[in-house]
Amino acid sequence: MSTDTAPVPSSSTELLFRPRQLRELVRGVPWLGDLDEDQLEALLQDTEVRTLKTREWLFRQDAPAEWLYVVISGAVRLVRSAGDGHLATIRCVERGGTLGELSMVSSAGVYLYSAEALRRTHVLTIPAARCREIMDRQPACRAEFMSRLALELTERLEDMALLTQADAMARLVSYILRQLPAGRARGPRVVRLTIPKRWLAAQLAMTPETLSRLLARLREEGVINIDRQRLVVLDEQKLRDHMLSDD
């Protein structure tokens, strides 16, 4: 495993590049979770760490999909170009998220969207050919990959339905609810707002000003509280009620 492009160890960031942390990162990818230690180690030997500067493109839509990526640190914006050249933000991916996996089911073998670093970002690169080999040899990995792909497509269909039918508040509330931890915990629950507001606004098809106004409205109503990058849901039922209300 090559880490030539990793930053010189000088802060807590260096911990993310240690072999143990990288193994845990790959284990966290659902469709790679069934690999045994020898298989995981063999896969890691073919990987390397890549560093991206802010606003640097990791790959472009329709380019040959030779690599898959796992985000180690930072954040990446996924965008798709429309016929008129307009770039539509699909979503943003942070630590542990994967990039490029949709290309695995593309008959053309190309990336179906572009990926841009929102800040200094590090990704683990995995040869797409190795991933295909794993799925050919490991039925459990292939089954989990298809399950995750179905979930991803379902979420994107839900996004499309919201963008075409719902108002701005409903889109924001839907996003917050999706980010909540699974299960029903006692007391307030927390959502981390780690991506720049302008990109979150683009993902939700609204202006940054509208996003700020809607967040302020929810805060004034006692539904949420925001402390820097922490959005605390104080009243989940009131939040859900906004899905049915007009903006």
PDB file of C-alpha atoms in Angstrom:
ATOM      1  CA  MET A   1       0.000   0.000   0.000  1.00  0.00           C
ATOM      2  CA  SER A   2       1.521   3.316  -1.082  1.00  0.00           C
ATOM      3  CA  THR A   3       1.115   6.504   0.955  1.00  0.00           C
ATOM      4  CA  ASP A   4       3.585   8.660  -0.970  1.00  0.00           C
ATOM      5  CA  THR A   5       1.031  11.399  -1.447  1.00  0.00           C
ATOM      6  CA  ALA A   6      -0.069  11.443   2.182  1.00  0.00           C
ATOM      7  CA  PRO A   7       0.777  14.558   4.208  1.00  0.00           C
ATOM      8  CA  VAL A   8       3.849  14.606   6.408  1.00  0.00           C
ATOM      9  CA  PRO A   9       2.723  13.472   9.887  1.00  0.00           C
ATOM     10  CA  SER A  10       2.363  16.680  11.865  1.00  0.00           C
ATOM     11  CA  SER A  11      -1.061  16.531  13.513  1.00  0.00           C
ATOM     12  CA  SER A  12      -3.860  14.192  14.489  1.00  0.00           C
ATOM     13  CA  THR A  13      -4.572  13.763  10.757  1.00  0.00           C
ATOM     14  CA  GLU A  14      -1.606  11.388  10.556  1.00  0.00           C
ATOM     15  CA  LEU A  15      -3.552   8.821  12.592  1.00  0.00           C
ATOM     16  CA  LEU A  16      -5.965   8.353   9.691  1.00  0.00           C
ATOM     17  CA  PHE A  17      -3.188   6.987   7.470  1.00  0.00           C
ATOM     18  CA  ARG A  18      -1.941   4.264   9.758  1.00  0.00           C
ATOM     19  CA  PRO A  19      -2.465   0.698   8.434  1.00  0.00           C
ATOM     20  CA  ARG A  20      -4.915  -0.181  11.186  1.00  0.00           C
ATOM     21  CA  GLN A  21      -7.084   2.868  10.500  1.00  0.00           C
ATOM     22  CA  LEU A  22      -7.062   2.206   6.761  1.00  0.00           C
ATOM     23  CA  ARG A  23      -8.100  -1.415   7.342  1.00  0.00           C
ATOM     24  CA  GLU A  24     -10.980  -0.238   9.515  1.00  0.00           C
ATOM     25  CA  LEU A  25     -11.933   2.288   6.854  1.00  0.00           C
ATOM     26  CA  VAL A  26     -12.183  -0.424   4.187  1.00  0.00           C
ATOM     27  CA  ARG A  27     -13.994  -2.757   6.592  1.00  0.00           C
ATOM     28  CA  GLY A  28     -16.564   0.003   6.990  1.00  0.00           C
ATOM     29  CA  VAL A  29     -17.494  -0.264   3.301  1.00  0.00           C
ATOM     30  CA  PRO A  30     -20.510  -2.610   3.565  1.00  0.00           C
ATOM     31  CA  TRP A  31     -19.771  -4.682   0.472  1.00  0.00           C
ATOM     32  CA  LEU A  32     -16.139  -5.208   1.524  1.00  0.00           C
ATOM     33  CA  GLY A  33     -16.955  -6.110   5.105  1.00  0.00           C
ATOM     34  CA  ASP A  34     -16.969  -9.883   4.522  1.00  0.00           C
ATOM     35  CA  LEU A  35     -13.348 -10.069   3.384  1.00  0.00           C
ATOM     36  CA  ASP A  36     -11.105 -12.121   5.663  1.00  0.00           C
ATOM     37  CA  GLU A  37      -7.806 -10.712   6.926  1.00  0.00           C
ATOM     38  CA  ASP A  38      -5.705 -12.166   4.109  1.00  0.00           C
ATOM     39  CA  GLN A  39      -8.093 -10.893   1.425  1.00  0.00           C
ATOM     40  CA  LEU A  40      -8.247  -7.458   3.051  1.00  0.00           C
ATOM     41  CA  GLU A  41      -4.467  -7.240   3.293  1.00  0.00           C
ATOM     42  CA  ALA A  42      -4.099  -8.262  -0.367  1.00  0.00           C
ATOM     43  CA  LEU A  43      -6.569  -5.578  -1.391  1.00  0.00           C
ATOM     44  CA  LEU A  44      -4.781  -2.906   0.643  1.00  0.00           C
ATOM     45  CA  GLN A  45      -1.522  -3.737  -1.109  1.00  0.00           C
ATOM     46  CA  ASP A  46      -3.107  -2.443  -4.324  1.00  0.00           C
ATOM     47  CA  THR A  47      -4.347   0.817  -2.810  1.00  0.00           C
ATOM     48  CA  GLU A  48      -2.763   4.212  -2.326  1.00  0.00           C
ATOM     49  CA  VAL A  49      -3.646   7.477  -0.637  1.00  0.00           C
ATOM     50  CA  ARG A  50      -4.335  10.508  -2.796  1.00  0.00           C
ATOM     51  CA  THR A  51      -4.453  14.098  -1.580  1.00  0.00           C
ATOM     52  CA  LEU A  52      -6.769  16.680  -3.164  1.00  0.00           C
ATOM     53  CA  LYS A  53      -6.649  20.451  -2.819  1.00  0.00           C
ATOM     54  CA  THR A  54      -9.774  22.507  -2.261  1.00  0.00           C
ATOM     55  CA  ARG A  55     -11.909  22.630  -5.445  1.00  0.00           C
ATOM     56  CA  GLU A  56      -9.745  20.000  -7.176  1.00  0.00           C
ATOM     57  CA  TRP A  57     -11.606  17.464  -9.313  1.00  0.00           C
ATOM     58  CA  LEU A  58     -11.057  13.828  -8.370  1.00  0.00           C
ATOM     59  CA  PHE A  59     -12.652  12.568 -11.583  1.00  0.00           C
ATOM     60  CA  ARG A  60     -14.969  13.838 -14.289  1.00  0.00           C
ATOM     61  CA  GLN A  61     -18.239  12.517 -15.588  1.00  0.00           C
ATOM     62  CA  ASP A  62     -17.867  10.131 -18.569  1.00  0.00           C
ATOM     63  CA  ALA A  63     -14.146   9.549 -17.907  1.00  0.00           C
ATOM     64  CA  PRO A  64     -13.016   5.881 -17.841  1.00  0.00           C
ATOM     65  CA  ALA A  65     -13.778   4.485 -14.379  1.00  0.00           C
ATOM     66  CA  GLU A  66     -10.499   2.822 -13.451  1.00  0.00           C
ATOM     67  CA  TRP A  67     -10.645   3.541  -9.718  1.00  0.00           C
ATOM     68  CA  LEU A  68     -13.044   3.493  -6.809  1.00  0.00           C
ATOM     69  CA  TYR A  69     -12.421   5.724  -3.817  1.00  0.00           C
ATOM     70  CA  VAL A  70     -13.079   5.798  -0.080  1.00  0.00           C
ATOM     71  CA  VAL A  71     -12.946   9.187   1.633  1.00  0.00           C
ATOM     72  CA  ILE A  72     -10.386   9.214   4.463  1.00  0.00           C
ATOM     73  CA  SER A  73     -10.839  12.852   5.473  1.00  0.00           C
ATOM     74  CA  GLY A  74     -12.359  15.997   4.017  1.00  0.00           C
ATOM     75  CA  ALA A  75     -15.456  16.181   1.832  1.00  0.00           C
ATOM     76  CA  VAL A  76     -16.298  15.601  -1.840  1.00  0.00           C
ATOM     77  CA  ARG A  77     -19.190  17.030  -3.821  1.00  0.00           C
ATOM     78  CA  LEU A  78     -20.799  14.769  -6.433  1.00  0.00           C
ATOM     79  CA  VAL A  79     -22.221  16.626  -9.416  1.00  0.00           C
ATOM     80  CA  ARG A  80     -23.813  15.591 -12.694  1.00  0.00           C
ATOM     81  CA  SER A  81     -23.756  17.672 -15.831  1.00  0.00           C
ATOM     82  CA  ALA A  82     -27.077  18.222 -17.591  1.00  0.00           C
ATOM     83  CA  GLY A  83     -27.456  18.548 -21.343  1.00  0.00           C
ATOM     84  CA  ASP A  84     -27.260  22.333 -21.117  1.00  0.00           C
ATOM     85  CA  GLY A  85     -23.981  22.187 -19.195  1.00  0.00           C
ATOM     86  CA  HIS A  86     -25.549  23.016 -15.836  1.00  0.00           C
ATOM     87  CA  LEU A  87     -23.970  21.167 -12.897  1.00  0.00           C
ATOM     88  CA  ALA A  88     -26.472  19.695 -10.451  1.00  0.00           C
ATOM     89  CA  THR A  89     -25.196  18.772  -6.984  1.00  0.00           C
ATOM     90  CA  ILE A  90     -26.219  15.220  -6.117  1.00  0.00           C
ATOM     91  CA  ARG A  91     -24.824  14.950  -2.595  1.00  0.00           C
ATOM     92  CA  CYS A  92     -21.685  15.419  -0.543  1.00  0.00           C
ATOM     93  CA  VAL A  93     -19.549  12.547   0.730  1.00  0.00           C
ATOM     94  CA  GLU A  94     -17.372  12.570   3.854  1.00  0.00           C
ATOM     95  CA  ARG A  95     -15.176  10.104   5.780  1.00  0.00           C
ATOM     96  CA  GLY A  96     -16.026   6.486   5.060  1.00  0.00           C
ATOM     97  CA  GLY A  97     -18.145   7.279   2.013  1.00  0.00           C
ATOM     98  CA  THR A  98     -17.402   5.644  -1.335  1.00  0.00           C
ATOM     99  CA  LEU A  99     -17.081   7.274  -4.751  1.00  0.00           C
ATOM    100  CA  GLY A 100     -17.398   5.810  -8.222  1.00  0.00           C
ATOM    101  CA  GLU A 101     -19.200   2.577  -7.342  1.00  0.00           C
ATOM    102  CA  LEU A 102     -22.051   3.283  -9.776  1.00  0.00           C
ATOM    103  CA  SER A 103     -19.534   2.847 -12.581  1.00  0.00           C
ATOM    104  CA  MET A 104     -19.381  -0.841 -11.636  1.00  0.00           C
ATOM    105  CA  VAL A 105     -22.791  -1.347 -13.219  1.00  0.00           C
ATOM    106  CA  SER A 106     -22.257   0.996 -16.154  1.00  0.00           C
ATOM    107  CA  SER A 107     -21.957  -0.903 -19.422  1.00  0.00           C
ATOM    108  CA  ALA A 108     -19.776   1.925 -20.754  1.00  0.00           C
ATOM    109  CA  GLY A 109     -17.371   1.620 -17.826  1.00  0.00           C
ATOM    110  CA  VAL A 110     -17.351   5.359 -17.153  1.00  0.00           C
ATOM    111  CA  TYR A 111     -18.070   7.579 -14.178  1.00  0.00           C
ATOM    112  CA  LEU A 112     -21.698   8.674 -14.100  1.00  0.00           C
ATOM    113  CA  TYR A 113     -20.945  11.915 -12.250  1.00  0.00           C
ATOM    114  CA  SER A 114     -18.028  14.192 -11.385  1.00  0.00           C
ATOM    115  CA  ALA A 115     -16.402  14.504  -7.957  1.00  0.00           C
ATOM    116  CA  GLU A 116     -14.897  17.736  -6.564  1.00  0.00           C
ATOM    117  CA  ALA A 117     -13.085  18.218  -3.249  1.00  0.00           C
ATOM    118  CA  LEU A 118     -14.785  20.840  -1.074  1.00  0.00           C
ATOM    119  CA  ARG A 119     -11.691  21.278   1.080  1.00  0.00           C
ATOM    120  CA  ARG A 120      -8.335  19.575   1.491  1.00  0.00           C
ATOM    121  CA  THR A 121      -9.311  15.932   1.164  1.00  0.00           C
ATOM    122  CA  HIS A 122      -7.639  12.530   1.282  1.00  0.00           C
ATOM    123  CA  VAL A 123      -9.044   9.458  -0.423  1.00  0.00           C
ATOM    124  CA  LEU A 124      -7.998   5.824  -0.589  1.00  0.00           C
ATOM    125  CA  THR A 125      -7.868   4.670  -4.214  1.00  0.00           C
ATOM    126  CA  ILE A 126      -8.841   1.081  -5.081  1.00  0.00           C
ATOM    127  CA  PRO A 127      -8.486  -0.371  -8.595  1.00  0.00           C
ATOM    128  CA  ALA A 128     -11.947  -0.981 -10.034  1.00  0.00           C
ATOM    129  CA  ALA A 129     -10.687  -4.223 -11.571  1.00  0.00           C
ATOM    130  CA  ARG A 130      -9.854  -5.550  -8.093  1.00  0.00           C
ATOM    131  CA  CYS A 131     -13.333  -4.679  -6.859  1.00  0.00           C
ATOM    132  CA  ARG A 132     -14.910  -6.526  -9.787  1.00  0.00           C
ATOM    133  CA  GLU A 133     -12.677  -9.502  -9.069  1.00  0.00           C
ATOM    134  CA  ILE A 134     -13.770  -9.526  -5.430  1.00  0.00           C
ATOM    135  CA  MET A 135     -17.441  -9.462  -6.358  1.00  0.00           C
ATOM    136  CA  ASP A 136     -16.943 -12.251  -8.903  1.00  0.00           C
ATOM    137  CA  ARG A 137     -15.307 -14.460  -6.279  1.00  0.00           C
ATOM    138  CA  GLN A 138     -17.302 -13.416  -3.200  1.00  0.00           C
ATOM    139  CA  PRO A 139     -21.088 -13.876  -3.598  1.00  0.00           C
ATOM    140  CA  ALA A 140     -21.689 -12.214  -0.211  1.00  0.00           C
ATOM    141  CA  CYS A 141     -19.809  -9.093  -1.321  1.00  0.00           C
ATOM    142  CA  ARG A 142     -21.722  -9.000  -4.603  1.00  0.00           C
ATOM    143  CA  ALA A 143     -25.076  -9.383  -2.827  1.00  0.00           C
ATOM    144  CA  GLU A 144     -24.260  -6.594  -0.378  1.00  0.00           C
ATOM    145  CA  PHE A 145     -23.054  -4.366  -3.213  1.00  0.00           C
ATOM    146  CA  MET A 146     -26.346  -4.811  -5.078  1.00  0.00           C
ATOM    147  CA  SER A 147     -28.293  -4.174  -1.873  1.00  0.00           C
ATOM    148  CA  ARG A 148     -26.394  -0.938  -1.279  1.00  0.00           C
ATOM    149  CA  LEU A 149     -26.837   0.074  -4.892  1.00  0.00           C
ATOM    150  CA  ALA A 150     -30.602  -0.409  -4.596  1.00  0.00           C
ATOM    151  CA  LEU A 151     -30.608   1.738  -1.456  1.00  0.00           C
ATOM    152  CA  GLU A 152     -28.590   4.443  -3.195  1.00  0.00           C
ATOM    153  CA  LEU A 153     -30.964   4.518  -6.174  1.00  0.00           C
ATOM    154  CA  THR A 154     -33.980   4.637  -3.840  1.00  0.00           C
ATOM    155  CA  GLU A 155     -32.532   7.648  -2.029  1.00  0.00           C
ATOM    156  CA  ARG A 156     -31.837   9.424  -5.297  1.00  0.00           C
ATOM    157  CA  LEU A 157     -35.426   8.789  -6.428  1.00  0.00           C
ATOM    158  CA  GLU A 158     -36.628  10.295  -3.158  1.00  0.00           C
ATOM    159  CA  ASP A 159     -34.407  13.303  -3.814  1.00  0.00           C
ATOM    160  CA  MET A 160     -35.929  13.716  -7.266  1.00  0.00           C
ATOM    161  CA  ALA A 161     -39.447  13.519  -5.856  1.00  0.00           C
ATOM    162  CA  LEU A 162     -38.672  16.207  -3.285  1.00  0.00           C
ATOM    163  CA  LEU A 163     -36.971  18.522  -5.748  1.00  0.00           C
ATOM    164  CA  THR A 164     -39.893  18.400  -8.157  1.00  0.00           C
ATOM    165  CA  GLN A 165     -42.847  18.348  -5.739  1.00  0.00           C
ATOM    166  CA  ALA A 166     -41.916  19.754  -2.343  1.00  0.00           C
ATOM    167  CA  ASP A 167     -41.178  23.258  -1.089  1.00  0.00           C
ATOM    168  CA  ALA A 168     -37.849  24.439   0.276  1.00  0.00           C
ATOM    169  CA  MET A 169     -38.701  23.741   3.931  1.00  0.00           C
ATOM    170  CA  ALA A 170     -39.753  20.183   3.134  1.00  0.00           C
ATOM    171  CA  ARG A 171     -36.472  19.577   1.313  1.00  0.00           C
ATOM    172  CA  LEU A 172     -34.478  20.880   4.277  1.00  0.00           C
ATOM    173  CA  VAL A 173     -36.471  18.868   6.822  1.00  0.00           C
ATOM    174  CA  SER A 174     -36.137  15.716   4.744  1.00  0.00           C
ATOM    175  CA  TYR A 175     -32.368  16.216   4.616  1.00  0.00           C
ATOM    176  CA  ILE A 176     -32.109  16.718   8.399  1.00  0.00           C
ATOM    177  CA  LEU A 177     -34.236  13.664   9.126  1.00  0.00           C
ATOM    178  CA  ARG A 178     -32.088  11.499   6.855  1.00  0.00           C
ATOM    179  CA  GLN A 179     -28.957  12.568   8.704  1.00  0.00           C
ATOM    180  CA  LEU A 180     -30.295  11.617  12.130  1.00  0.00           C
ATOM    181  CA  PRO A 181     -28.690   8.572  13.788  1.00  0.00           C
ATOM    182  CA  ALA A 182     -30.648   5.344  13.326  1.00  0.00           C
ATOM    183  CA  GLY A 183     -33.057   4.370  16.091  1.00  0.00           C
ATOM    184  CA  ARG A 184     -34.927   6.532  18.560  1.00  0.00           C
ATOM    185  CA  ALA A 185     -32.533   7.864  21.144  1.00  0.00           C
ATOM    186  CA  ARG A 186     -33.702   9.608  24.306  1.00  0.00           C
ATOM    187  CA  GLY A 187     -33.323  13.354  24.268  1.00  0.00           C
ATOM    188  CA  PRO A 188     -32.068  15.615  21.466  1.00  0.00           C
ATOM    189  CA  ARG A 189     -30.271  14.114  18.492  1.00  0.00           C
ATOM    190  CA  VAL A 190     -27.399  15.718  16.639  1.00  0.00           C
ATOM    191  CA  VAL A 191     -26.654  16.237  12.938  1.00  0.00           C
ATOM    192  CA  ARG A 192     -23.198  17.440  11.912  1.00  0.00           C
ATOM    193  CA  LEU A 193     -23.242  20.219   9.307  1.00  0.00           C
ATOM    194  CA  THR A 194     -19.696  19.787   8.051  1.00  0.00           C
ATOM    195  CA  ILE A 195     -20.077  20.798   4.415  1.00  0.00           C
ATOM    196  CA  PRO A 196     -20.140  24.496   3.397  1.00  0.00           C
ATOM    197  CA  LYS A 197     -23.629  25.973   3.455  1.00  0.00           C
ATOM    198  CA  ARG A 198     -23.444  27.024  -0.186  1.00  0.00           C
ATOM    199  CA  TRP A 199     -22.991  23.387  -1.259  1.00  0.00           C
ATOM    200  CA  LEU A 200     -25.678  22.114   1.085  1.00  0.00           C
ATOM    201  CA  ALA A 201     -27.985  24.763  -0.374  1.00  0.00           C
ATOM    202  CA  ALA A 202     -27.096  23.626  -3.904  1.00  0.00           C
ATOM    203  CA  GLN A 203     -27.804  20.026  -2.957  1.00  0.00           C
ATOM    204  CA  LEU A 204     -31.232  21.093  -1.676  1.00  0.00           C
ATOM    205  CA  ALA A 205     -31.952  23.265  -4.760  1.00  0.00           C
ATOM    206  CA  MET A 206     -32.159  26.572  -2.897  1.00  0.00           C
ATOM    207  CA  THR A 207     -30.031  29.655  -2.402  1.00  0.00           C
ATOM    208  CA  PRO A 208     -27.695  29.971   0.617  1.00  0.00           C
ATOM    209  CA  GLU A 209     -29.871  32.873   1.781  1.00  0.00           C
ATOM    210  CA  THR A 210     -32.992  30.689   1.730  1.00  0.00           C
ATOM    211  CA  LEU A 211     -31.187  27.949   3.638  1.00  0.00           C
ATOM    212  CA  SER A 212     -30.052  30.406   6.324  1.00  0.00           C
ATOM    213  CA  ARG A 213     -33.573  31.843   6.599  1.00  0.00           C
ATOM    214  CA  LEU A 214     -35.172  28.413   7.006  1.00  0.00           C
ATOM    215  CA  LEU A 215     -32.627  27.290   9.601  1.00  0.00           C
ATOM    216  CA  ALA A 216     -33.213  30.526  11.518  1.00  0.00           C
ATOM    217  CA  ARG A 217     -36.975  29.921  11.404  1.00  0.00           C
ATOM    218  CA  LEU A 218     -36.608  26.410  12.819  1.00  0.00           C
ATOM    219  CA  ARG A 219     -34.312  27.715  15.528  1.00  0.00           C
ATOM    220  CA  GLU A 220     -36.710  30.509  16.485  1.00  0.00           C
ATOM    221  CA  GLU A 221     -39.555  27.993  16.758  1.00  0.00           C
ATOM    222  CA  GLY A 222     -37.536  25.856  19.159  1.00  0.00           C
ATOM    223  CA  VAL A 223     -37.328  22.945  16.723  1.00  0.00           C
ATOM    224  CA  ILE A 224     -33.539  22.957  16.392  1.00  0.00           C
ATOM    225  CA  ASN A 225     -30.472  24.575  17.852  1.00  0.00           C
ATOM    226  CA  ILE A 226     -27.253  25.217  15.924  1.00  0.00           C
ATOM    227  CA  ASP A 227     -23.850  25.459  17.573  1.00  0.00           C
ATOM    228  CA  ARG A 228     -21.196  25.855  14.896  1.00  0.00           C
ATOM    229  CA  GLN A 229     -21.295  22.546  12.966  1.00  0.00           C
ATOM    230  CA  ARG A 230     -23.720  20.827  15.351  1.00  0.00           C
ATOM    231  CA  LEU A 231     -27.426  20.929  14.541  1.00  0.00           C
ATOM    232  CA  VAL A 232     -29.380  19.640  17.530  1.00  0.00           C
ATOM    233  CA  VAL A 233     -32.949  18.461  16.918  1.00  0.00           C
ATOM    234  CA  LEU A 234     -34.928  19.589  19.981  1.00  0.00           C
ATOM    235  CA  ASP A 235     -38.402  18.571  18.817  1.00  0.00           C
ATOM    236  CA  GLU A 236     -38.461  15.859  16.152  1.00  0.00           C
ATOM    237  CA  GLN A 237     -42.254  15.801  15.862  1.00  0.00           C
ATOM    238  CA  LYS A 238     -42.411  19.538  15.187  1.00  0.00           C
ATOM    239  CA  LEU A 239     -39.667  19.050  12.617  1.00  0.00           C
ATOM    240  CA  ARG A 240     -41.693  16.348  10.867  1.00  0.00           C
ATOM    241  CA  ASP A 241     -44.784  18.559  10.953  1.00  0.00           C
ATOM    242  CA  HIS A 242     -42.942  21.060   8.755  1.00  0.00           C
ATOM    243  CA  MET A 243     -42.946  18.433   5.982  1.00  0.00           C
ATOM    244  CA  LEU A 244     -46.666  19.145   5.605  1.00  0.00           C
ATOM    245  CA  SER A 245     -46.590  22.884   6.064  1.00  0.00           C
ATOM    246  CA  ASP A 246     -46.042  25.587   3.487  1.00  0.00           C
ATOM    247  CA  ASP A 247     -42.790  27.506   3.317  1.00  0.00           C
TER     248      ASP A 247
END
